[in-house]
Short mmCIF file of N, CA and C in Angstrom, two decimals:
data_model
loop_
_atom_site.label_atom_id
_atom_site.label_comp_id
_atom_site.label_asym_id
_atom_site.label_seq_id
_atom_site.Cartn_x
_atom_site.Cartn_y
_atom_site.Cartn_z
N UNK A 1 -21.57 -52.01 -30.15
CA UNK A 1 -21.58 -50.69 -30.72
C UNK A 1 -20.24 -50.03 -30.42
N UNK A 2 -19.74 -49.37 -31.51
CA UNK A 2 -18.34 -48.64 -31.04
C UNK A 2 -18.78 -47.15 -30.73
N UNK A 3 -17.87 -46.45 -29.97
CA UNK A 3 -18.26 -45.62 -29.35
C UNK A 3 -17.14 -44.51 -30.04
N UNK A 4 -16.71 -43.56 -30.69
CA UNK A 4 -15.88 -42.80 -30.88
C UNK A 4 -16.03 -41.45 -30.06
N UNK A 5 -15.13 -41.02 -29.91
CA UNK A 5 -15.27 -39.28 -29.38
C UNK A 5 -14.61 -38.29 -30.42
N UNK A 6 -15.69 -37.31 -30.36
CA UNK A 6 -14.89 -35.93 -31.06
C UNK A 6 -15.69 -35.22 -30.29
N UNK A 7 -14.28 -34.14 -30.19
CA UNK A 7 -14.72 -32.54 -29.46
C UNK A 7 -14.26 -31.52 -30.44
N UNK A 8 -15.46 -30.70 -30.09
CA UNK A 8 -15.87 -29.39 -31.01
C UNK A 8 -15.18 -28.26 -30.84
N UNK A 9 -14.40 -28.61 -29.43
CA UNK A 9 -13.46 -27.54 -29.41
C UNK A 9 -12.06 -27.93 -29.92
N UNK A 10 -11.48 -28.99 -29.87
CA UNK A 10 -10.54 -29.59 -30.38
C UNK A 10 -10.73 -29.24 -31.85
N UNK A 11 -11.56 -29.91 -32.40
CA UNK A 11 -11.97 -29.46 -33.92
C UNK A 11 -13.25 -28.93 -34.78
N UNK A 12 -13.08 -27.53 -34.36
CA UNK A 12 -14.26 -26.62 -34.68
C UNK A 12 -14.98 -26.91 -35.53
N UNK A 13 -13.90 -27.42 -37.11
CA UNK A 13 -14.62 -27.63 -38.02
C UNK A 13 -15.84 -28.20 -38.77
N UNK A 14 -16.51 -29.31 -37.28
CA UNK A 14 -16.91 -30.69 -36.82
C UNK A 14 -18.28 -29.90 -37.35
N UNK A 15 -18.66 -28.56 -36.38
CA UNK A 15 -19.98 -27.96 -37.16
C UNK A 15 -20.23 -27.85 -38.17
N UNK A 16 -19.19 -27.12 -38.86
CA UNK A 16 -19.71 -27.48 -40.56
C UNK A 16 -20.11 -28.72 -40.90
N UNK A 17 -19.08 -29.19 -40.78
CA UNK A 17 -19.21 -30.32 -41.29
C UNK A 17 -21.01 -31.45 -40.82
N UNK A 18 -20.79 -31.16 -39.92
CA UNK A 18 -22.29 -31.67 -39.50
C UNK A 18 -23.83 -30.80 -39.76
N UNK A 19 -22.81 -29.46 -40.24
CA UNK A 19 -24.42 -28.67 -40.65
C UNK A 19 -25.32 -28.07 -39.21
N UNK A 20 -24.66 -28.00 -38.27
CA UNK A 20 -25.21 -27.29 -36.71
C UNK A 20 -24.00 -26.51 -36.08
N UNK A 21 -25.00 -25.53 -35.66
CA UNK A 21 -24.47 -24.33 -35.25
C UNK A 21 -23.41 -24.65 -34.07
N UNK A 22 -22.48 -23.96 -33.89
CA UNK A 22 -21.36 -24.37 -32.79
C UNK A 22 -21.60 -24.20 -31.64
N UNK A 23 -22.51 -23.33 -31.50
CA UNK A 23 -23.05 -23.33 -30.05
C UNK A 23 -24.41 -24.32 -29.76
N UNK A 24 -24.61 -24.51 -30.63
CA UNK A 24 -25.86 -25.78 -30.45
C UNK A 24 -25.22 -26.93 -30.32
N UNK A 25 -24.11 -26.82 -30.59
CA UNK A 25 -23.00 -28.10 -30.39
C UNK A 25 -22.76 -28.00 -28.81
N UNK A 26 -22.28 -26.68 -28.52
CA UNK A 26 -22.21 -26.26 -27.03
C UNK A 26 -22.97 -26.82 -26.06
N UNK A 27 -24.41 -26.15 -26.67
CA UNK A 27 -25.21 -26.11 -25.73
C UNK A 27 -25.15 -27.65 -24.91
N UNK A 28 -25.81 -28.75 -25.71
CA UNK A 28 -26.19 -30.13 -25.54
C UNK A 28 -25.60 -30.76 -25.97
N UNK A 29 -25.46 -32.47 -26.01
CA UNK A 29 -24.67 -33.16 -25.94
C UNK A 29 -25.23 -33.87 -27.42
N UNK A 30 -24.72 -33.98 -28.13
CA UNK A 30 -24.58 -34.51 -29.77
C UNK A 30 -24.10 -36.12 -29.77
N UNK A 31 -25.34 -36.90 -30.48
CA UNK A 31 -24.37 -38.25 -30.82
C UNK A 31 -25.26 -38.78 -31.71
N UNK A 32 -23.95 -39.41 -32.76
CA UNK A 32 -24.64 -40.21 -33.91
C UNK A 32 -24.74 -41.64 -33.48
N UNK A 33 -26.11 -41.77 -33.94
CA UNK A 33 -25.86 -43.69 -33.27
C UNK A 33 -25.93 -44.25 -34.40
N UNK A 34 -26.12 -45.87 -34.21
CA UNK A 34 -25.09 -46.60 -35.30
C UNK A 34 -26.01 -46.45 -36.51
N UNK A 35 -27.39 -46.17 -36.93
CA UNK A 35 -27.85 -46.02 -38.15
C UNK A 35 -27.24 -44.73 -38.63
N UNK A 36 -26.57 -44.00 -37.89
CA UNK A 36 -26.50 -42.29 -38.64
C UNK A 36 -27.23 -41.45 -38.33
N UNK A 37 -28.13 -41.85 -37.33
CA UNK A 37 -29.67 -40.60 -36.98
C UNK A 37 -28.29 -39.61 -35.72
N UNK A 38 -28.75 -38.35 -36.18
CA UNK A 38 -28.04 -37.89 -34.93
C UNK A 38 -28.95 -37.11 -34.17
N UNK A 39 -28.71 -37.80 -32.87
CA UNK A 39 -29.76 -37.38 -31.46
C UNK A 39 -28.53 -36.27 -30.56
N UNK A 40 -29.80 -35.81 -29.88
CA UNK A 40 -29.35 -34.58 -29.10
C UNK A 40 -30.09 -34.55 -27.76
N UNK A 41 -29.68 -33.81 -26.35
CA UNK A 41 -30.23 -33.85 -25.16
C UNK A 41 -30.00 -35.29 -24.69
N UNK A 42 -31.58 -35.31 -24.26
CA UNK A 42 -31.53 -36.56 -23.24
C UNK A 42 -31.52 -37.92 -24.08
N UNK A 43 -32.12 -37.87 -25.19
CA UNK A 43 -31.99 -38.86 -26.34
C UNK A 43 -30.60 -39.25 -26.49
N UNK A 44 -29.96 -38.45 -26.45
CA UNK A 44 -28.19 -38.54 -26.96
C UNK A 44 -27.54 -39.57 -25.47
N UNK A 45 -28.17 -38.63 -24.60
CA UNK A 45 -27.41 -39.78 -23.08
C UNK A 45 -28.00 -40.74 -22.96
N UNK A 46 -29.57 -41.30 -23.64
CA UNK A 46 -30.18 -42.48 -23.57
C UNK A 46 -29.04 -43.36 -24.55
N UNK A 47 -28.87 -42.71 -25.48
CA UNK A 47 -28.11 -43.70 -26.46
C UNK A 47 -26.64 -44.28 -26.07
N UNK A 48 -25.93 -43.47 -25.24
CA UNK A 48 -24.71 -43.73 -24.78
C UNK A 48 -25.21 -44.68 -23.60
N UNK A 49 -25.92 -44.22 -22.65
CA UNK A 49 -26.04 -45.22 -21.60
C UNK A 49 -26.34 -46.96 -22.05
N UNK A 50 -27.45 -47.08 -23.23
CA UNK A 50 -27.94 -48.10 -23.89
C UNK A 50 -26.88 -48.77 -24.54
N UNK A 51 -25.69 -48.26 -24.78
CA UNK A 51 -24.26 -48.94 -25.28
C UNK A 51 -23.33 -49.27 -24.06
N UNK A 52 -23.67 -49.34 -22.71
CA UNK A 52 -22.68 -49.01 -21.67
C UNK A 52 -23.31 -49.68 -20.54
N UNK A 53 -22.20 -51.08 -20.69
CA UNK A 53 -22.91 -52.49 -19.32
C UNK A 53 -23.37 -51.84 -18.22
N UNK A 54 -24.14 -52.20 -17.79
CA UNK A 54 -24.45 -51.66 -16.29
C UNK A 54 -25.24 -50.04 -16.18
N UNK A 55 -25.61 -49.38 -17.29
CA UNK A 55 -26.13 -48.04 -17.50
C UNK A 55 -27.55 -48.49 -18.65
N UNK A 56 -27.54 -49.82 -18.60
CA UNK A 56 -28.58 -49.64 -20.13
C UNK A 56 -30.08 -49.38 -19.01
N UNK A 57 -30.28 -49.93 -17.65
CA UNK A 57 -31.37 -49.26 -17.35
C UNK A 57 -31.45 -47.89 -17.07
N UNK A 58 -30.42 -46.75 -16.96
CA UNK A 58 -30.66 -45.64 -17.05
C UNK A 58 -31.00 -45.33 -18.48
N UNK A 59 -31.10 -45.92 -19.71
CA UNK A 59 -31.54 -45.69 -21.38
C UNK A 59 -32.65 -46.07 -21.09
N UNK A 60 -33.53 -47.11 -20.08
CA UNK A 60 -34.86 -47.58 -20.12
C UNK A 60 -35.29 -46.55 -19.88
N UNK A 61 -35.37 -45.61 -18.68
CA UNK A 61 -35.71 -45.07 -17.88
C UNK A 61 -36.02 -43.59 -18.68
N UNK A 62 -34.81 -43.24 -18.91
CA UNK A 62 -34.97 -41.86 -20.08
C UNK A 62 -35.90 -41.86 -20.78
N UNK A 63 -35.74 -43.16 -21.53
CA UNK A 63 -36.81 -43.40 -22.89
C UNK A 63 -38.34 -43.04 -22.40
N UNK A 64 -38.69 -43.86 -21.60
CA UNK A 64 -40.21 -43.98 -20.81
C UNK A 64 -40.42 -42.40 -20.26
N UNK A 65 -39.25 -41.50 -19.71
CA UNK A 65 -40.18 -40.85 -18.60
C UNK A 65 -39.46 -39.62 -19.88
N UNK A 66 -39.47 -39.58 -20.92
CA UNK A 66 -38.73 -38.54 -22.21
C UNK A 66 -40.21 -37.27 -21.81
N UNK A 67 -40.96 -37.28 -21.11
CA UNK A 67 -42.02 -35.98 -21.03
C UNK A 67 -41.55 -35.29 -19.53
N UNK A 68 -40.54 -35.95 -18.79
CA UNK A 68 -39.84 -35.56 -17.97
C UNK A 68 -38.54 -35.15 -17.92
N UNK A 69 -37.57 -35.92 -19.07
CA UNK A 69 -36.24 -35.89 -19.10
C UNK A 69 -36.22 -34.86 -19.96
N UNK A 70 -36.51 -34.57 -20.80
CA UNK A 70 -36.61 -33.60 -22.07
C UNK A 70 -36.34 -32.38 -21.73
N UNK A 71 -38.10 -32.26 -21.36
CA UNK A 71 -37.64 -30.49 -20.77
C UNK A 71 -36.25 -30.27 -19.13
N UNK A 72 -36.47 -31.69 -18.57
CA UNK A 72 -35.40 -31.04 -17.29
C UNK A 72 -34.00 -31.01 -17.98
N UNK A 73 -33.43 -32.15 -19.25
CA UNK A 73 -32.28 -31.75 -19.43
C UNK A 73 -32.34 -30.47 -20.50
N UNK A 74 -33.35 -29.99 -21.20
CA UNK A 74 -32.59 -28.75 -21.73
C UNK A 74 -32.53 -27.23 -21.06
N UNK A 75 -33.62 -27.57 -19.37
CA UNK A 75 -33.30 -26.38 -18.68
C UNK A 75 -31.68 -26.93 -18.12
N UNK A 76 -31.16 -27.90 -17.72
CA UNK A 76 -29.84 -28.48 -17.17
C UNK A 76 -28.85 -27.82 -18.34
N UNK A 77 -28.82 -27.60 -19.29
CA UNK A 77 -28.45 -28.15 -20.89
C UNK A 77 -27.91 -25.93 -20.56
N UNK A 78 -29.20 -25.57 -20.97
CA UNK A 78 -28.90 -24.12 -20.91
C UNK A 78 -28.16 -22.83 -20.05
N UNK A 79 -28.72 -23.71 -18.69
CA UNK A 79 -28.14 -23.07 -17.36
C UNK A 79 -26.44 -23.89 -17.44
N UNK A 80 -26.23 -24.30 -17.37
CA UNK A 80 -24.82 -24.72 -17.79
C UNK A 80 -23.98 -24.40 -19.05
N UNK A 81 -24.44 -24.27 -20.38
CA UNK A 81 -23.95 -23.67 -21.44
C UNK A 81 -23.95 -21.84 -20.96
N UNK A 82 -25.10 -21.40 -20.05
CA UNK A 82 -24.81 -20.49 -19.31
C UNK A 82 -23.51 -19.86 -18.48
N UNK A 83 -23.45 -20.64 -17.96
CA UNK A 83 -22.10 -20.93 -16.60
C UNK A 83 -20.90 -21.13 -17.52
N UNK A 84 -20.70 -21.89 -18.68
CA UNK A 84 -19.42 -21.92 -19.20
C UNK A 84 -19.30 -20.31 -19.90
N UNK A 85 -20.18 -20.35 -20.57
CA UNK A 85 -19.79 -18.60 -21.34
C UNK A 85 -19.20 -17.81 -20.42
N UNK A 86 -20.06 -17.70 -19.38
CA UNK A 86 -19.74 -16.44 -18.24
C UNK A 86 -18.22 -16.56 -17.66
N UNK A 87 -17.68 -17.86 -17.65
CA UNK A 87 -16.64 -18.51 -17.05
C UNK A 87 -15.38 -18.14 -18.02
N UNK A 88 -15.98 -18.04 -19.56
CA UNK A 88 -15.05 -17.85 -20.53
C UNK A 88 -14.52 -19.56 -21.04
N UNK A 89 -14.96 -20.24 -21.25
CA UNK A 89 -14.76 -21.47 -21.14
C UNK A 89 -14.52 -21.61 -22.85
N UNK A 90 -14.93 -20.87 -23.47
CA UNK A 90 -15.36 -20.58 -24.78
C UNK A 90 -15.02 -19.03 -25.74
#
């Protein structure tokens, strides 16, 4: 699987273009995997880890305990998109 990076602050335009709000871009972590589905939260770090030797059992793990990972990464997800605003990061 190839792995590309784009940042939303580098190129704002990336929201339009993807049709989601820029701070929902903010908030959580965004990735298209290789069919084109684009996942978000803990789904999104299952998918990167699952491409990445030595991390694919942290993708097992996500996947299975997703009634645990879910809600803890989007309180993680918010309280941190928190902390950057206040910081001015944005």
């Amino acid at each position: 699987m190839v792995i590309s990076k784009r940042d939303v602050h580098a190129e704002p335009e990336l929201a339009a273009q993807l049709g989601i709000d820029i701070e929902q871009l903010r908030e959580r972590l965004h990735v298209r995997d290789a069919s084109g589905r684009m996942l978000s939260g803990d789904r999104a770090f299952a998918a990167l880890w699952a491409a990445t030797p030595g991390q694919r059992w942290l993708a097992r793990l996500v996947r299975s305990m997703s009634w645990l990972t879910g809600p803890l990464y989007k309180l993680f997800a918010r309280l941190l998109y928190r902390w950057n605003r206040r910081r001015g990061h944005w």
